[in-house]
Structures are given as structure tokens and as C-alpha cells.
Tab-separated table of C-alpha atoms in Angstrom:
chain	number	residue	atom	x	y	z
V	1	MET	CA	106.684	137.813	123.343
V	2	LEU	CA	110.097	137.650	125.020
V	3	ASP	CA	108.497	137.773	128.474
V	4	ALA	CA	106.143	134.920	127.526
V	5	PHE	CA	109.049	132.888	126.142
V	6	LEU	CA	111.100	133.357	129.313
V	7	ALA	CA	108.117	132.537	131.527
V	8	GLY	CA	107.479	129.320	129.592
V	9	ALA	CA	111.160	128.384	129.693
V	10	HIS	CA	111.264	128.997	133.454
V	11	GLN	CA	108.427	126.508	134.018
V	12	VAL	CA	109.785	123.842	131.646
V	13	PHE	CA	113.311	123.968	133.044
V	14	ALA	CA	112.147	123.580	136.637
V	15	PHE	CA	113.910	120.568	138.197
V	16	ASP	CA	110.745	118.603	139.003
V	17	THR	CA	109.339	119.195	135.507
V	18	LEU	CA	112.533	117.887	133.885
V	19	ILE	CA	112.448	114.752	136.090
V	20	TYR	CA	108.814	114.055	135.187
V	21	MET	CA	109.590	114.628	131.511
V	22	LEU	CA	112.503	112.193	131.650
V	23	ILE	CA	110.256	109.531	133.187
V	24	GLY	CA	107.635	110.266	130.524
V	25	SER	CA	110.195	109.917	127.743
V	26	VAL	CA	111.333	106.516	129.009
V	27	ALA	CA	107.712	105.387	129.434
V	28	GLY	CA	106.834	106.442	125.875
V	29	ILE	CA	109.830	104.630	124.371
V	30	VAL	CA	109.142	101.413	126.301
V	31	ALA	CA	105.392	101.456	125.618
V	32	ALA	CA	105.844	101.999	121.878
V	33	ALA	CA	108.452	99.231	121.662
V	34	ILE	CA	105.825	96.681	122.765
V	35	PRO	CA	103.607	95.659	119.806
V	36	GLY	CA	100.029	96.734	120.458
V	37	PHE	CA	100.820	99.325	123.153
V	38	THR	CA	100.377	102.476	121.098
V	39	VAL	CA	101.394	106.057	121.800
V	40	THR	CA	97.719	106.892	122.322
V	41	MET	CA	97.391	104.241	125.033
V	42	ALA	CA	100.499	105.555	126.790
V	43	ILE	CA	99.152	109.129	126.673
V	44	ILE	CA	95.762	108.004	128.033
V	45	LEU	CA	97.476	106.286	130.968
V	46	THR	CA	99.524	109.438	131.596
V	47	LEU	CA	96.561	111.842	131.528
V	48	PRO	CA	95.167	111.153	135.049
V	49	LEU	CA	98.660	111.570	136.533
V	50	THR	CA	98.875	115.148	135.220
V	51	PHE	CA	95.668	116.451	136.832
V	52	ALA	CA	97.519	117.504	139.990
V	53	MET	CA	100.283	119.246	138.023
V	54	ASP	CA	100.409	122.771	136.660
V	55	PRO	CA	99.000	122.999	133.099
V	56	LEU	CA	102.370	123.448	131.378
V	57	GLN	CA	104.050	120.815	133.527
V	58	GLY	CA	101.337	118.271	132.756
V	59	VAL	CA	101.383	118.984	129.024
V	60	SER	CA	105.199	118.838	128.990
V	61	VAL	CA	105.134	115.360	130.512
V	62	MET	CA	102.563	114.204	127.957
V	63	LEU	CA	104.625	115.676	125.124
V	64	SER	CA	107.628	113.673	126.405
V	65	VAL	CA	105.566	110.471	126.219
V	66	TYR	CA	104.355	111.586	122.764
V	67	VAL	CA	107.847	112.184	121.319
V	68	GLY	CA	109.321	109.089	122.988
V	69	GLY	CA	106.490	106.947	121.657
V	70	TYR	CA	107.077	107.936	118.057
V	71	THR	CA	110.695	106.794	118.383
V	72	GLY	CA	110.144	103.685	120.514
V	73	GLY	CA	108.301	101.845	117.758
V	74	LEU	CA	111.498	101.549	115.738
V	75	ILE	CA	113.173	99.326	118.391
V	76	SER	CA	111.007	96.281	117.746
V	77	ALA	CA	110.708	97.236	114.060
V	78	ALA	CA	114.491	97.167	113.584
V	79	LEU	CA	115.454	94.270	115.868
V	80	LEU	CA	112.439	91.959	115.487
V	81	GLY	CA	110.824	93.029	112.211
V	82	ILE	CA	107.641	93.835	114.158
V	83	PRO	CA	106.422	97.470	114.116
V	84	GLY	CA	105.851	98.578	117.706
V	85	THR	CA	103.287	101.160	116.550
V	86	PRO	CA	101.318	101.726	113.309
V	87	SER	CA	103.626	104.645	112.518
V	88	SER	CA	106.632	102.276	112.374
V	89	VAL	CA	105.367	100.007	109.592
V	90	ALA	CA	107.663	101.400	106.875
V	91	THR	CA	110.609	101.358	109.284
V	92	THR	CA	110.634	97.555	109.159
V	93	PHE	CA	111.232	97.586	105.400
V	94	ASP	CA	114.908	98.599	105.673
V	95	ALA	CA	115.800	98.750	109.377
V	96	TYR	CA	115.107	95.040	109.899
V	97	PRO	CA	117.112	93.846	106.848
V	98	MET	CA	119.965	96.102	107.998
V	99	ALA	CA	119.869	94.579	111.485
V	100	ARG	CA	119.696	91.039	110.070
V	101	GLY	CA	122.664	91.889	107.887
V	102	GLY	CA	124.851	92.434	110.938
V	103	GLU	CA	124.285	96.133	111.654
V	104	PRO	CA	121.578	96.400	114.351
V	105	GLY	CA	123.404	99.287	116.043
V	106	ARG	CA	123.505	101.272	112.819
V	107	ALA	CA	119.818	100.554	112.127
V	108	LEU	CA	118.768	101.795	115.565
V	109	SER	CA	121.062	104.817	115.431
V	110	LEU	CA	119.777	105.850	112.009
V	111	GLY	CA	116.207	105.676	113.290
V	112	VAL	CA	116.936	107.538	116.522
V	113	TRP	CA	118.832	110.402	114.881
V	114	SER	CA	116.258	110.674	112.073
V	115	SER	CA	113.464	110.837	114.645
V	116	PHE	CA	115.337	113.512	116.576
V	117	PHE	CA	115.972	115.725	113.557
V	118	GLY	CA	112.434	115.140	112.242
V	119	THR	CA	110.941	116.307	115.548
V	120	ILE	CA	113.233	119.348	115.715
V	121	ILE	CA	112.402	120.371	112.129
V	122	SER	CA	108.663	119.968	112.787
V	123	THR	CA	108.915	122.031	115.984
V	124	ILE	CA	110.673	124.861	114.140
V	125	ILE	CA	107.936	124.830	111.498
V	126	LEU	CA	105.316	124.718	114.276
V	127	ILE	CA	106.764	127.891	115.803
V	128	VAL	CA	107.218	129.779	112.520
V	129	ALA	CA	104.387	128.661	110.274
V	130	ALA	CA	101.545	127.356	112.474
V	131	PRO	CA	98.823	129.829	111.394
V	132	PRO	CA	99.140	129.559	107.570
V	133	LEU	CA	99.570	125.766	107.594
V	134	ALA	CA	96.584	125.343	109.885
V	135	LEU	CA	94.440	127.533	107.636
V	136	ILE	CA	95.341	125.408	104.610
V	137	ALA	CA	94.521	122.185	106.464
V	138	VAL	CA	91.167	123.372	107.759
V	139	LYS	CA	90.012	124.419	104.282
V	140	LEU	CA	90.279	120.873	102.947
V	141	GLY	CA	86.878	119.263	102.502
V	142	PRO	CA	85.946	115.588	101.977
V	143	TRP	CA	86.747	115.927	98.264
V	144	GLU	CA	90.359	116.884	98.997
V	145	TYR	CA	90.700	114.243	101.696
V	146	PHE	CA	89.438	111.508	99.382
V	147	SER	CA	91.822	112.642	96.630
V	148	LEU	CA	94.670	112.712	99.166
V	149	ILE	CA	93.895	109.126	100.192
V	150	VAL	CA	93.712	108.053	96.533
V	151	PHE	CA	97.159	109.573	96.075
V	152	ALA	CA	98.372	107.770	99.213
V	153	LEU	CA	96.955	104.471	97.915
V	154	THR	CA	99.218	104.748	94.876
V	155	ILE	CA	102.036	103.935	97.322
V	156	VAL	CA	100.951	100.308	96.871
V	157	ALA	CA	102.631	100.297	93.473
V	158	SER	CA	106.006	101.084	95.067
V	159	LEU	CA	105.665	98.470	97.829
V	160	VAL	CA	104.899	95.470	95.629
V	161	GLY	CA	108.457	94.148	95.364
V	162	ASN	CA	109.155	92.166	92.223
V	163	SER	CA	105.542	91.140	91.522
V	164	LEU	CA	103.117	93.933	90.682
V	165	MET	CA	100.141	91.531	90.542
V	166	ARG	CA	100.822	89.996	93.963
V	167	GLY	CA	101.224	93.436	95.505
V	168	LEU	CA	97.930	94.642	94.051
V	169	ILE	CA	96.183	91.474	95.257
V	170	ALA	CA	97.532	92.070	98.754
V	171	GLY	CA	96.295	95.676	98.626
V	172	VAL	CA	92.814	94.540	97.565
V	173	ILE	CA	92.757	92.011	100.423
V	174	GLY	CA	93.574	94.858	102.819
V	175	LEU	CA	90.757	96.997	101.430
V	176	GLY	CA	88.427	93.999	101.786
V	177	LEU	CA	89.379	93.451	105.427
V	178	ALA	CA	88.668	97.129	106.104
V	179	THR	CA	85.031	96.679	105.027
V	180	VAL	CA	84.289	93.964	107.634
V	181	GLY	CA	82.159	95.199	110.529
V	182	PRO	CA	79.976	98.257	111.031
V	183	ASP	CA	79.498	100.772	108.243
V	184	PRO	CA	81.602	103.859	109.215
V	185	MET	CA	78.768	106.243	108.303
V	186	MET	CA	75.531	104.441	109.242
V	187	GLY	CA	76.789	101.747	111.623
V	188	ARG	CA	75.151	98.894	109.716
V	189	PRO	CA	76.987	95.529	109.842
V	190	ARG	CA	78.745	94.365	106.667
V	191	LEU	CA	80.368	91.046	105.760
V	192	THR	CA	79.924	89.768	109.327
V	193	PHE	CA	78.074	86.567	108.312
V	194	ASP	CA	76.047	86.882	111.544
V	195	SER	CA	79.209	86.131	113.534
V	196	ASP	CA	79.581	87.781	116.939
V	197	ILE	CA	83.353	87.728	116.460
V	198	LEU	CA	83.168	89.780	113.247
V	199	MET	CA	80.320	92.071	114.365
V	200	PRO	CA	82.635	94.767	115.868
V	201	GLY	CA	84.842	94.667	112.771
V	202	LEU	CA	88.568	94.038	112.470
V	203	PRO	CA	90.447	96.554	114.653
V	204	PHE	CA	93.402	97.962	112.738
V	205	LEU	CA	95.912	97.189	115.487
V	206	ILE	CA	94.737	93.569	115.613
V	207	VAL	CA	95.372	93.313	111.871
V	208	LEU	CA	98.753	95.037	112.232
V	209	ILE	CA	99.928	92.768	115.071
V	210	GLY	CA	98.599	89.649	113.366
V	211	ILE	CA	100.017	90.408	109.914
V	212	PHE	CA	103.469	91.535	111.046
V	213	ALA	CA	104.085	90.133	114.520
V	214	ILE	CA	102.383	86.731	114.515
V	215	SER	CA	103.478	85.856	110.981
V	216	GLN	CA	107.037	87.007	111.791
V	217	LEU	CA	107.153	84.914	114.959
V	218	MET	CA	105.866	81.860	113.114
V	219	GLY	CA	108.596	82.385	110.557
V	220	GLU	CA	111.200	82.613	113.338
V	221	VAL	CA	109.980	79.307	114.788
V	222	GLU	CA	110.313	77.745	111.357
V	223	ASP	CA	113.821	79.190	110.940
V	224	ASP	CA	116.869	77.136	111.801
V	225	GLY	CA	117.665	79.410	114.751
V	226	LYS	CA	120.930	80.791	113.390
V	227	SER	CA	121.319	84.482	114.071
V	228	GLU	CA	122.459	86.632	111.196
V	229	THR	CA	123.629	89.479	113.420
V	230	LYS	CA	127.233	88.959	114.461
V	231	GLY	CA	129.752	91.042	116.283
V	232	ALA	CA	127.369	93.962	116.752
V	233	LEU	CA	127.685	94.296	120.513
V	234	ILE	CA	131.257	95.493	121.072
V	235	PRO	CA	130.748	98.533	123.359
V	236	ASP	CA	133.346	100.778	121.721
V	237	VAL	CA	131.992	99.989	118.276
V	238	ILE	CA	128.442	100.757	119.393
V	239	GLU	CA	129.385	104.147	120.836
V	240	PHE	CA	131.443	105.030	117.783
V	241	LYS	CA	128.696	104.049	115.380
V	242	THR	CA	126.047	105.972	117.289
V	243	TRP	CA	127.837	109.299	116.749
V	244	ALA	CA	129.152	108.411	113.309
V	245	VAL	CA	125.595	107.678	112.164
V	246	MET	CA	124.582	111.228	113.118
V	247	ARG	CA	126.921	112.483	110.394
V	248	GLU	CA	125.539	109.851	108.035
V	249	VAL	CA	121.986	111.126	108.576
V	250	LEU	CA	123.079	114.740	108.003
V	251	MET	CA	124.729	113.651	104.745
V	252	HIS	CA	121.202	112.981	103.387
V	253	PRO	CA	119.759	116.505	103.894
V	254	VAL	CA	117.282	116.397	101.012
V	255	ASN	CA	115.727	113.118	102.141
V	256	LEU	CA	115.670	114.243	105.787
V	257	ILE	CA	114.047	117.611	105.109
V	258	ARG	CA	111.613	116.278	102.498
V	259	SER	CA	110.443	113.482	104.796
V	260	SER	CA	110.096	115.888	107.726
V	261	LEU	CA	108.014	118.287	105.630
V	262	ILE	CA	105.772	115.407	104.559
V	263	GLY	CA	105.340	114.484	108.224
V	264	VAL	CA	104.472	118.076	109.179
V	265	PHE	CA	101.884	118.369	106.388
V	266	ILE	CA	100.273	114.993	107.119
V	267	GLY	CA	100.327	115.721	110.866
V	268	ALA	CA	98.504	119.015	110.272
V	269	LEU	CA	95.666	117.157	108.527
V	270	PRO	CA	93.149	116.094	111.194
V	271	GLY	CA	92.881	112.309	111.352
V	272	ALA	CA	95.815	111.501	109.055
V	273	GLY	CA	98.594	110.675	111.546
V	274	GLY	CA	102.023	109.097	111.631
V	275	SER	CA	101.065	105.826	109.945
V	276	ILE	CA	100.306	107.626	106.661
V	277	ALA	CA	103.304	109.972	106.977
V	278	ASN	CA	105.609	107.015	107.635
V	279	LEU	CA	104.571	105.245	104.431
V	280	LEU	CA	104.286	108.368	102.282
V	281	ALA	CA	107.750	109.633	103.258
V	282	TYR	CA	109.231	106.193	102.518
V	283	ASP	CA	107.474	106.102	99.161
V	284	GLN	CA	108.746	109.531	98.121
V	285	ALA	CA	112.287	108.633	99.185
V	286	LYS	CA	112.155	105.514	97.044
V	287	ARG	CA	110.784	107.368	94.040
V	288	SER	CA	113.464	110.053	94.327
V	289	SER	CA	116.339	107.633	94.822
V	290	LYS	CA	118.840	106.848	92.071
V	291	THR	CA	118.896	103.246	93.339
V	292	PRO	CA	115.252	102.355	94.169
V	293	GLU	CA	116.070	98.655	93.856
V	294	GLU	CA	118.089	98.916	97.096
V	295	PHE	CA	114.999	99.819	99.127
V	296	GLY	CA	113.771	96.872	101.177
V	297	LYS	CA	117.307	95.485	101.452
V	298	GLY	CA	118.607	97.714	104.251
V	299	THR	CA	119.309	101.090	102.659
V	300	PRO	CA	119.852	104.028	105.051
V	301	ASP	CA	117.557	106.290	103.021
V	302	GLY	CA	114.584	104.056	103.809
V	303	VAL	CA	115.175	104.238	107.569
V	304	ILE	CA	115.807	108.005	107.510
V	305	ALA	CA	112.674	108.740	105.487
V	306	SER	CA	110.290	106.581	107.502
V	307	GLU	CA	111.461	107.730	110.947
V	308	ALA	CA	111.825	111.425	110.078
V	309	GLY	CA	108.374	111.340	108.470
V	310	ASN	CA	106.511	109.759	111.375
V	311	SER	CA	108.290	111.774	114.087
V	312	ALA	CA	107.638	115.072	112.294
V	313	THR	CA	103.891	114.483	112.641
V	314	ALA	CA	104.290	115.238	116.371
V	315	GLY	CA	104.954	118.907	115.674
V	316	GLY	CA	102.626	118.946	112.675
V	317	GLY	CA	99.698	117.657	114.725
V	318	LEU	CA	100.060	120.526	117.189
V	319	ILE	CA	99.644	123.125	114.430
V	320	PRO	CA	95.833	122.898	114.018
V	321	MET	CA	95.403	122.239	117.752
V	322	ILE	CA	97.212	125.397	118.866
V	323	ALA	CA	96.084	127.671	116.033
V	324	LEU	CA	92.475	126.516	115.555
V	325	GLY	CA	91.559	124.159	118.388
V	326	ILE	CA	91.251	121.209	115.992
V	327	PRO	CA	93.143	118.070	117.092
V	328	GLY	CA	95.345	116.583	114.387
V	329	SER	CA	95.201	113.108	115.962
V	330	ALA	CA	93.825	111.161	118.921
V	331	VAL	CA	96.889	112.123	120.962
V	332	ASP	CA	96.314	115.816	120.234
V	333	ALA	CA	92.704	115.408	121.355
V	334	ILE	CA	93.954	114.033	124.692
V	335	LEU	CA	96.348	116.994	125.028
V	336	MET	CA	93.386	119.294	124.426
V	337	ALA	CA	91.436	117.475	127.138
V	338	ALA	CA	94.335	117.930	129.568
V	339	LEU	CA	94.338	121.704	128.936
V	340	MET	CA	90.553	121.937	129.199
V	341	VAL	CA	90.663	120.168	132.577
V	342	HIS	CA	92.713	123.141	133.786
V	343	GLY	CA	90.212	125.606	132.313
V	344	ILE	CA	92.380	126.628	129.332
V	345	SER	CA	90.645	127.018	125.982
V	346	VAL	CA	92.538	125.748	122.953
V	347	GLY	CA	92.294	127.648	119.702
V	348	PRO	CA	93.165	131.001	118.165
V	349	ARG	CA	93.144	132.739	121.562
V	350	LEU	CA	95.584	130.288	123.165
V	351	ILE	CA	98.660	132.246	122.069
V	352	MET	CA	96.948	135.551	122.882
V	353	ASP	CA	95.625	134.650	126.347
V	354	ASN	CA	98.208	132.066	127.442
V	355	ALA	CA	101.332	132.939	125.479
V	356	ASP	CA	103.628	131.530	128.173
V	357	LEU	CA	101.845	128.163	127.883
V	358	ALA	CA	102.097	128.118	124.076
V	359	TYR	CA	105.795	129.004	124.043
V	360	GLY	CA	106.364	126.579	126.905
V	361	MET	CA	104.892	123.804	124.756
V	362	PHE	CA	107.312	124.714	121.942
V	363	ILE	CA	110.245	124.548	124.355
V	364	ALA	CA	108.946	121.288	125.868
V	365	MET	CA	108.934	119.691	122.395
V	366	ILE	CA	112.614	120.496	121.924
V	367	VAL	CA	113.523	119.342	125.442
V	368	ALA	CA	111.518	116.114	124.952
V	369	SER	CA	113.426	115.462	121.706
V	370	LEU	CA	116.769	115.894	123.463
V	371	MET	CA	115.677	113.586	126.287
V	372	MET	CA	114.524	110.958	123.803
V	373	LEU	CA	117.888	111.153	122.053
V	374	VAL	CA	119.888	110.837	125.295
V	375	VAL	CA	117.780	107.938	126.598
V	376	CYS	CA	118.030	106.027	123.311
V	377	VAL	CA	121.780	106.607	122.878
V	378	LEU	CA	122.578	105.589	126.463
V	379	SER	CA	120.270	102.560	126.219
V	380	MET	CA	121.584	101.397	122.835
V	381	ARG	CA	123.647	98.605	124.379
V	382	LEU	CA	120.603	97.348	126.265
V	383	PHE	CA	118.405	97.418	123.162
V	384	LEU	CA	120.993	95.507	121.148
V	385	ARG	CA	121.058	92.700	123.720
V	386	VAL	CA	117.758	91.612	122.195
V	387	THR	CA	119.738	90.146	119.289
V	388	ASP	CA	121.659	87.936	121.733
V	389	ILE	CA	118.591	86.394	123.375
V	390	PRO	CA	117.925	82.820	122.124
V	391	LYS	CA	114.821	82.491	119.983
V	392	GLN	CA	113.249	79.935	122.320
V	393	PHE	CA	113.000	82.745	124.892
V	394	ILE	CA	112.285	85.795	122.757
V	395	VAL	CA	109.537	84.260	120.590
V	396	PRO	CA	107.189	83.284	123.452
V	397	THR	CA	107.943	86.544	125.293
V	398	VAL	CA	107.060	88.686	122.281
V	399	MET	CA	104.028	86.473	121.602
V	400	ILE	CA	102.754	87.086	125.146
V	401	CYS	CA	103.280	90.852	124.722
V	402	CYS	CA	101.356	90.766	121.445
V	403	VAL	CA	98.466	88.853	123.031
V	404	ILE	CA	98.349	91.232	126.016
V	405	GLY	CA	98.502	94.259	123.707
V	406	ALA	CA	95.731	92.876	121.482
V	407	PHE	CA	93.488	92.108	124.458
V	408	ALA	CA	94.145	95.475	126.119
V	409	LEU	CA	92.792	97.368	123.090
V	410	ASN	CA	89.121	96.530	123.729
V	411	ASN	CA	89.236	93.897	126.521
V	412	ARG	CA	87.595	91.360	124.196
V	413	VAL	CA	88.615	87.705	124.117
V	414	THR	CA	87.226	87.469	120.581
V	415	ASP	CA	89.993	89.811	119.428
V	416	LEU	CA	92.474	87.072	120.304
V	417	TYR	CA	90.684	84.687	117.934
V	418	LEU	CA	90.939	87.332	115.212
V	419	LEU	CA	94.621	87.827	116.054
V	420	GLY	CA	95.357	84.129	115.532
V	421	ALA	CA	93.353	83.919	112.308
V	422	ILE	CA	94.908	87.052	110.792
V	423	GLY	CA	98.350	85.838	111.859
V	424	LEU	CA	97.792	82.601	109.919
V	425	VAL	CA	96.662	84.606	106.880
V	426	GLY	CA	99.769	86.773	107.115
V	427	TYR	CA	102.017	83.734	107.462
V	428	GLY	CA	100.376	82.114	104.450
V	429	LEU	CA	100.775	85.222	102.297
V	430	LYS	CA	104.382	85.622	103.405
V	431	SER	CA	105.121	81.970	102.586
V	432	LEU	CA	103.658	82.505	99.102
V	433	ASP	CA	105.915	85.572	98.652
V	434	TYR	CA	103.092	88.124	98.814
V	435	PRO	CA	104.188	91.517	100.197
V	436	LEU	CA	102.423	92.402	103.454
V	437	ALA	CA	102.879	96.187	103.313
V	438	PRO	CA	100.193	96.792	100.623
V	439	LEU	CA	97.709	94.803	102.712
V	440	VAL	CA	98.327	96.945	105.783
V	441	LEU	CA	98.147	100.114	103.675
V	442	GLY	CA	94.728	99.024	102.388
V	443	VAL	CA	93.472	98.448	105.941
V	444	ILE	CA	94.737	101.883	107.070
V	445	LEU	CA	93.471	103.960	104.178
V	446	GLY	CA	90.327	102.044	103.164
V	447	PRO	CA	87.980	103.365	105.882
V	448	ILE	CA	89.297	106.932	105.527
V	449	ALA	CA	88.743	106.868	101.760
V	450	GLU	CA	85.248	105.404	102.086
V	451	THR	CA	84.158	107.887	104.756
V	452	ASN	CA	85.314	110.938	102.832
V	453	LEU	CA	83.927	109.682	99.519
V	454	ARG	CA	80.495	109.205	101.048
V	455	ARG	CA	80.633	112.571	102.806
V	456	ALA	CA	81.546	114.254	99.549
V	457	LEU	CA	78.713	112.593	97.624
V	458	MET	CA	76.237	113.327	100.413
V	459	SER	CA	77.222	117.014	100.265
V	460	ASP	CA	77.080	117.168	96.474
V	461	GLY	CA	76.082	114.235	94.288
V	462	ASP	CA	77.976	115.628	91.302
V	463	TRP	CA	81.155	113.540	90.996
V	464	THR	CA	82.773	116.125	88.723
V	465	VAL	CA	83.368	118.283	91.831
V	466	PHE	CA	86.409	116.093	92.539
V	467	PHE	CA	87.949	117.491	89.336
V	468	THR	CA	86.719	121.082	89.570
V	469	ARG	CA	88.048	121.801	93.074
V	470	PRO	CA	91.693	122.852	92.474
V	471	ILE	CA	93.426	121.006	95.346
V	472	SER	CA	91.420	117.832	94.706
V	473	ALA	CA	92.217	117.951	90.980
V	474	VAL	CA	95.935	118.436	91.657
V	475	LEU	CA	95.992	115.465	94.059
V	476	LEU	CA	94.167	113.201	91.580
V	477	ALA	CA	96.555	114.241	88.798
V	478	ALA	CA	99.461	113.487	91.112
V	479	ALA	CA	97.923	110.080	91.855
V	480	LEU	CA	97.709	109.294	88.124
V	481	LEU	CA	101.310	110.347	87.545
V	482	SER	CA	102.347	108.332	90.589
V	483	VAL	CA	100.753	105.165	89.211
V	484	ILE	CA	102.376	105.654	85.807
V	485	PHE	CA	105.773	106.331	87.370
V	486	SER	CA	105.509	103.341	89.723
V	487	ILE	CA	104.485	100.890	87.008
V	488	ARG	CA	107.299	102.190	84.820
V	489	SER	CA	109.785	101.728	87.690
V	490	VAL	CA	108.575	98.173	88.380
V	491	LEU	CA	108.834	97.221	84.705
V	492	LYS	CA	112.276	98.830	84.456
V	493	MET	CA	113.464	96.947	87.542
V	494	ARG	CA	112.059	93.682	86.180
V	495	LYS	CA	113.833	94.258	82.863
V	496	LYS	CA	117.083	94.986	84.712
V	497	ASN	CA	116.786	91.799	86.777
V	498	ARG	CA	116.055	89.783	83.654
V	499	ALA	CA	119.144	91.217	81.961
V	500	VAL	CA	121.299	90.309	84.978
V	501	THR	CA	119.871	86.769	84.970
V	502	ASP	CA	120.521	86.331	81.252
V	503	GLU	CA	124.081	87.602	81.704
V	504	GLN	CA	124.692	85.096	84.508
V	505	ASP	CA	123.228	82.285	82.406
V	506	GLY	CA	125.483	83.296	79.506
V	507	ASP	CA	128.556	83.093	81.762
């Protein structure tokens, strides 16, 4: 084991490998910061460049893009209110209000340090507990997956803001949008109205960019142009805050560790991914907080939870891939393809037959995390300059990036029509004070819930199986308790706000 560890370390710490990894880290951060350019797209573009490299060197570079991509999404999420990747949706809830409140440096630093610690924690768990966690994940059938998604859908109740009814309506709209297009099981068209534009369905990233980016940009155009971020670009202050925020993140150990563990577990579930972990970690942080009413207004706990949760899925996704040969996400599937190109089989025999490669991947994850941290800290000043750019320049630039990103997904012009239409819908809902997060959650989880429900019923038509399988029953019970707790919290918050209003009226 020690010989394999040293052999892997020797390959990772080679000078050329470190240079390639640094370039990969920068590329992942930049790609993820552009709305529509996902981590998966960046990894796919990197794959052909690694064919001429040694197996460990190629995988190390791709892991650098992977880790950098999970962090890069927070840049546009914090500074523009537009999630760069699907796994940064919950980051916008508190990072953007914090940046608008005059602390963009603190918002970015919180996200960067949380991502770093989340990745490190997930890598440690990957090294120590890969086999047992992978065995648990692989035993979950469609019944457990459906129950897990039902539990995840209860997050809607904690994202509704002050109006429970409007939040639920937004969630239902999201579930409705997810049903447009081909049936996920049989491929039959649904709700397309014989329209060629709707026939392929509504790609999730198109909905994400339209709902968050286009509606946000339209709101910026409507705004009076006055920036709310002031005095955030003094170099000494930036550097001081960057390191001071590290201590601030470590002062929330329970939130940090809990969110990281959620990310590891969700990452180990094939097909779940960072978008679910991001929202679920945020939801659990809000439920556990003594001041849940502060979430959505720029609280540090919200930023820490969302970024630690999504970044921890990087290590979590490698658990089933290394231990069982089952990719946890699309990115893990590409990593598997890269290893298979070099004739290396991925699965239980990977550690036995190629121990130096496996341990090298563990080391590469830690090195990639350190590189991401250094790049982000040194580039903080550059990132913060975004808040100084006049809106008449930044709005069209971001709009062009969104359009390019939307078109690059499938190379279809019709997707641009959908982007504009969904953007108008998002702007309308936002103007009417409807929360957008439940809508996006419905679009993410709707197809997964439908697919697993139908698989479960096709395997066994008896619906009571959902309650007789232990893990499924526990998840459904947790979902019921979650709904009750969320409704109680919303009503309690509404009562508190009413009491404050009455007190002000009395004065």
C-alpha cells in the first residue's frame, strides 16, 4: 500500500503534471463561471487532450477541471445572481444578497473556502469509506430512489419565502415543464402540441438559464443602474477578508461537516449529482438554524452549506466508480471512458490491479483542491472587478454568453426561442413575487421521480412495496416529517412577521 501511494504521488507531483493540472483548474473555474457552460462540457472538451498522456496524468488533469468547475459556478452566482452551473442554484440565495449588500469579497471567499473544505472532507471519506458507502448506494432500487426524490421535493416548502401558496404553485409549474417532450421511459411525445420546437422537450439547462439568467438580466435593465456594492475593492481589505473568512467558515463546523456529508452521500448515488446536493444541503442548514428567517438575505450559513454540499459530490461520485465501476454522474462516466481508453478496467479490481493509479487519483483530488483555492484567492481582485463594470456593458455581455451557452448544448436554434420564452416566464413570475427556486427544483427532480416510479411499478405493481422496503419507508416518513416541519416553520415565521407589523403600527 505504501509503495502504491508513493508511486502515485511521484506521478502526480511531476512538474509537467502539476502544470497541466493548474491549467485544467483555471479552465474549469472559467468554464463554470459562464452560464450554460457546465462542468460536463468542460470535461468533454478536455478528454481528447488527455489521450496522449499517461493514464494518471490524464485523469489528474480532468479531476482538476472537475474540482475547479464545481467552484467556478459560484462566481456568477454571487456577483450576478446567475448560477454558472446547475449545482450553484442554492448559492445564489444568500451569496448574491450578500454581494448586493456591499460584501462581494466575503461572499466569494465564503464560497471558495467552503468548496475547498467540502472537497477535502469528501476526499478523506472517499479514501476511508469507499467500499461500504458504494455497497449501500448500489443496493438502492427504484423504490428507494423515488422515495429519496419525494423527500428532496419537500425542500420546496423551505424555499417558498413568505407565501407558501405561491411557492407550491411555482413548484407545480416546474413539474409541469418537466413533462414537456418525450416520455423518459417510452420516448412518446407529451404536451408538444405538434410543435417542432417542443418536440425535443425543454432541456434543463435552457430552463435554468432562462429562469435565472434572462429574468435577472431583464430585471437589471429595469433597475435604475445604481450599484449597491460599495467600497468592496480595496486591495488590502480584500486580502484580509479572504483569510479572515477561512476562520469564519471553520467557526461553523457542524454546518460544514453536515453539508459535506450530504454531498458525499448524494454524489455516491448514481445520477443524483451536485444540483440535488446543493439544494438539499441548503435546506438542511436552514431547518437546523436558530434563525431560519435570515436565509435568503445573505447569511453565511446558506453560502457555506450550498458550496460545501455541491463540492463534496466530487469525491462522493468517485466512490461507486472506483469501488464498483458505476459512474455517479456524467462526469464520472467520462473519467471512466478516459481510463478505458488506456485499457484500464474500472471496478472492484481497480485498487487491486492498479493501486498506484487509485491512490494517485486520491492525491490528485487533494492537489486539485489546493490549486483551485490558490487560483481563486489570487484572482479574487479580478473577479470583484465585475461589480465595477457598468450595467450597459455587463448585461449584453452576459446575455451573449447565455445565448452561446444555450446554443452550444444541442446546436439547435429552436433552443434559443425556448430560452427567450422561458426567460419571459421567469421575469413575469419574479415580477409577481413568485419564488423561482421551487420551479427549478421541480424541473430537476420531476423526471427522476417519474422514471423511478414507473420502474418500480413495472417491477412490482404492488404500491405497498414503497412502505415495506425499510430504506424507502424511512425516506417517506422523513418526507412527511419534513413537510410538517416546513409548514410549521412558515406559519411561525408568518406569525412573527405579523406581530412585528402590528407592533410597528402600534408605535
